[in-house]
Amino acid sequence: RSLDFLLGFITQEKIQLPLPGFDNKVATEAFFSVPAGGLWQIFFTLGAIEILSNNGKLAPGDMFVDGRAPGDLGFDPLNLSGDDAALRRFELAELKHGRLAMIGLGG
């Protein structure tokens, strides 16, 4: 997830869509060029996704009382969770890659 952010942050400076409104190369300036209505739409959409994925539980203390692990939304089309050893290896790889992406973003 952090790697996706880093990839988007970098490619935004190198690749732009040839449409009006996509000409700003600096990510932080581009964010503030979005109209307020668009930012509220993004905010409420992401909030609705968060509420629905956690069954309405918003406090960190009660989100995972049912035994669900953070990040486990039940989406596993390749059945990677079938092998427990492989699942642990993938989880560790995701954690390491996320940390490296955060370090890379920070410079």
PDB file of C-alpha atoms in Angstrom:
ATOM      1  CA  ARG A   1       0.000   0.000   0.000  1.00  0.00           C
ATOM      2  CA  SER A   2       2.813   2.389   0.785  1.00  0.00           C
ATOM      3  CA  LEU A   3       4.561   1.263  -2.364  1.00  0.00           C
ATOM      4  CA  ASP A   4       1.478   2.237  -4.382  1.00  0.00           C
ATOM      5  CA  PHE A   5       1.616   5.697  -2.820  1.00  0.00           C
ATOM      6  CA  LEU A   6       5.305   6.046  -3.604  1.00  0.00           C
ATOM      7  CA  LEU A   7       4.797   4.887  -7.181  1.00  0.00           C
ATOM      8  CA  GLY A   8       1.967   7.366  -7.681  1.00  0.00           C
ATOM      9  CA  PHE A   9       3.950  10.166  -6.083  1.00  0.00           C
ATOM     10  CA  ILE A  10       6.890   9.594  -8.433  1.00  0.00           C
ATOM     11  CA  THR A  11       4.993   8.926 -11.666  1.00  0.00           C
ATOM     12  CA  GLN A  12       2.883  12.047 -11.215  1.00  0.00           C
ATOM     13  CA  GLU A  13       5.985  14.151 -11.791  1.00  0.00           C
ATOM     14  CA  LYS A  14       6.956  12.230 -14.946  1.00  0.00           C
ATOM     15  CA  ILE A  15       3.620  11.374 -16.606  1.00  0.00           C
ATOM     16  CA  GLN A  16       0.635  13.690 -16.997  1.00  0.00           C
ATOM     17  CA  LEU A  17      -2.685  13.180 -18.724  1.00  0.00           C
ATOM     18  CA  PRO A  18      -3.166  15.579 -21.650  1.00  0.00           C
ATOM     19  CA  LEU A  19      -6.295  17.106 -20.149  1.00  0.00           C
ATOM     20  CA  PRO A  20      -6.955  20.450 -18.482  1.00  0.00           C
ATOM     21  CA  GLY A  21      -6.427  20.250 -14.728  1.00  0.00           C
ATOM     22  CA  PHE A  22      -3.665  17.641 -14.952  1.00  0.00           C
ATOM     23  CA  ASP A  23      -0.852  20.065 -15.745  1.00  0.00           C
ATOM     24  CA  ASN A  24       0.419  20.552 -12.174  1.00  0.00           C
ATOM     25  CA  LYS A  25       3.488  18.362 -11.580  1.00  0.00           C
ATOM     26  CA  VAL A  26       3.872  18.879  -7.824  1.00  0.00           C
ATOM     27  CA  ALA A  27       1.625  16.455  -5.914  1.00  0.00           C
ATOM     28  CA  THR A  28       0.935  18.729  -2.954  1.00  0.00           C
ATOM     29  CA  GLU A  29       0.001  21.650  -5.204  1.00  0.00           C
ATOM     30  CA  ALA A  30      -2.140  19.401  -7.403  1.00  0.00           C
ATOM     31  CA  PHE A  31      -4.077  18.251  -4.326  1.00  0.00           C
ATOM     32  CA  PHE A  32      -5.019  21.812  -3.430  1.00  0.00           C
ATOM     33  CA  SER A  33      -6.025  22.622  -7.011  1.00  0.00           C
ATOM     34  CA  VAL A  34      -8.966  20.199  -6.681  1.00  0.00           C
ATOM     35  CA  PRO A  35     -12.250  22.012  -5.923  1.00  0.00           C
ATOM     36  CA  ALA A  36     -13.513  21.687  -2.348  1.00  0.00           C
ATOM     37  CA  GLY A  37     -16.528  19.677  -3.500  1.00  0.00           C
ATOM     38  CA  GLY A  38     -14.254  17.066  -5.035  1.00  0.00           C
ATOM     39  CA  LEU A  39     -12.189  16.764  -1.860  1.00  0.00           C
ATOM     40  CA  TRP A  40     -15.339  16.287   0.231  1.00  0.00           C
ATOM     41  CA  GLN A  41     -16.531  13.627  -2.223  1.00  0.00           C
ATOM     42  CA  ILE A  42     -13.249  11.739  -1.801  1.00  0.00           C
ATOM     43  CA  PHE A  43     -13.373  12.148   1.993  1.00  0.00           C
ATOM     44  CA  PHE A  44     -16.930  10.811   2.326  1.00  0.00           C
ATOM     45  CA  THR A  45     -16.384   7.957  -0.157  1.00  0.00           C
ATOM     46  CA  LEU A  46     -13.296   6.729   1.694  1.00  0.00           C
ATOM     47  CA  GLY A  47     -15.101   7.149   5.014  1.00  0.00           C
ATOM     48  CA  ALA A  48     -18.026   5.048   3.757  1.00  0.00           C
ATOM     49  CA  ILE A  49     -15.627   2.333   2.576  1.00  0.00           C
ATOM     50  CA  GLU A  50     -13.922   2.341   5.979  1.00  0.00           C
ATOM     51  CA  ILE A  51     -17.235   2.102   7.858  1.00  0.00           C
ATOM     52  CA  LEU A  52     -18.586  -0.672   5.620  1.00  0.00           C
ATOM     53  CA  SER A  53     -15.388  -2.730   5.700  1.00  0.00           C
ATOM     54  CA  ASN A  54     -15.314  -2.612   9.516  1.00  0.00           C
ATOM     55  CA  ASN A  55     -19.057  -3.286   9.960  1.00  0.00           C
ATOM     56  CA  GLY A  56     -19.591   0.124  11.541  1.00  0.00           C
ATOM     57  CA  LYS A  57     -16.909  -0.342  14.190  1.00  0.00           C
ATOM     58  CA  LEU A  58     -14.689   2.741  14.108  1.00  0.00           C
ATOM     59  CA  ALA A  59     -12.732   2.627  17.362  1.00  0.00           C
ATOM     60  CA  PRO A  60      -9.413   0.745  17.210  1.00  0.00           C
ATOM     61  CA  GLY A  61     -10.386  -1.177  20.343  1.00  0.00           C
ATOM     62  CA  ASP A  62     -13.490  -2.768  18.831  1.00  0.00           C
ATOM     63  CA  MET A  63     -12.584  -3.086  15.122  1.00  0.00           C
ATOM     64  CA  PHE A  64     -10.872  -6.437  15.551  1.00  0.00           C
ATOM     65  CA  VAL A  65     -12.718  -8.047  18.479  1.00  0.00           C
ATOM     66  CA  ASP A  66     -14.271 -10.567  16.071  1.00  0.00           C
ATOM     67  CA  GLY A  67     -10.806 -11.993  15.305  1.00  0.00           C
ATOM     68  CA  ARG A  68     -10.226 -10.284  11.957  1.00  0.00           C
ATOM     69  CA  ALA A  69      -6.618  -9.213  11.340  1.00  0.00           C
ATOM     70  CA  PRO A  70      -5.893  -5.639  10.204  1.00  0.00           C
ATOM     71  CA  GLY A  71      -5.925  -5.504   6.409  1.00  0.00           C
ATOM     72  CA  ASP A  72      -7.787  -8.816   6.075  1.00  0.00           C
ATOM     73  CA  LEU A  73     -10.953  -7.922   4.182  1.00  0.00           C
ATOM     74  CA  GLY A  74     -11.620 -11.450   2.955  1.00  0.00           C
ATOM     75  CA  PHE A  75     -10.461 -10.721  -0.612  1.00  0.00           C
ATOM     76  CA  ASP A  76      -8.230 -13.598  -1.712  1.00  0.00           C
ATOM     77  CA  PRO A  77      -8.933 -14.502  -5.367  1.00  0.00           C
ATOM     78  CA  LEU A  78      -5.633 -16.405  -5.762  1.00  0.00           C
ATOM     79  CA  ASN A  79      -6.179 -18.406  -2.548  1.00  0.00           C
ATOM     80  CA  LEU A  80      -2.838 -17.288  -1.122  1.00  0.00           C
ATOM     81  CA  SER A  81      -4.100 -17.938   2.398  1.00  0.00           C
ATOM     82  CA  GLY A  82      -4.439 -21.668   1.713  1.00  0.00           C
ATOM     83  CA  ASP A  83      -0.831 -22.342   2.719  1.00  0.00           C
ATOM     84  CA  ASP A  84      -0.154 -20.853   6.165  1.00  0.00           C
ATOM     85  CA  ALA A  85       3.635 -20.689   5.700  1.00  0.00           C
ATOM     86  CA  ALA A  86       3.269 -18.902   2.370  1.00  0.00           C
ATOM     87  CA  LEU A  87       0.732 -16.490   3.865  1.00  0.00           C
ATOM     88  CA  ARG A  88       3.148 -15.540   6.652  1.00  0.00           C
ATOM     89  CA  ARG A  89       5.923 -15.049   4.087  1.00  0.00           C
ATOM     90  CA  PHE A  90       3.686 -12.782   1.951  1.00  0.00           C
ATOM     91  CA  GLU A  91       2.596 -10.782   5.000  1.00  0.00           C
ATOM     92  CA  LEU A  92       6.221 -10.255   6.032  1.00  0.00           C
ATOM     93  CA  ALA A  93       7.180  -9.257   2.469  1.00  0.00           C
ATOM     94  CA  GLU A  94       4.316  -6.733   2.353  1.00  0.00           C
ATOM     95  CA  LEU A  95       5.407  -5.269   5.672  1.00  0.00           C
ATOM     96  CA  LYS A  96       9.032  -4.969   4.555  1.00  0.00           C
ATOM     97  CA  HIS A  97       8.110  -3.428   1.203  1.00  0.00           C
ATOM     98  CA  GLY A  98       5.813  -0.935   2.886  1.00  0.00           C
ATOM     99  CA  ARG A  99       8.538   0.122   5.278  1.00  0.00           C
ATOM    100  CA  LEU A 100      11.044   0.501   2.448  1.00  0.00           C
ATOM    101  CA  ALA A 101       8.550   2.567   0.462  1.00  0.00           C
ATOM    102  CA  MET A 102       8.048   4.884   3.437  1.00  0.00           C
ATOM    103  CA  ILE A 103      11.822   5.237   3.861  1.00  0.00           C
ATOM    104  CA  GLY A 104      12.170   5.906   0.128  1.00  0.00           C
ATOM    105  CA  LEU A 105       9.498   8.593   0.227  1.00  0.00           C
ATOM    106  CA  GLY A 106      11.220  10.287   3.139  1.00  0.00           C
ATOM    107  CA  GLY A 107      14.499  10.407   1.244  1.00  0.00           C
TER     108      GLY A 107
END
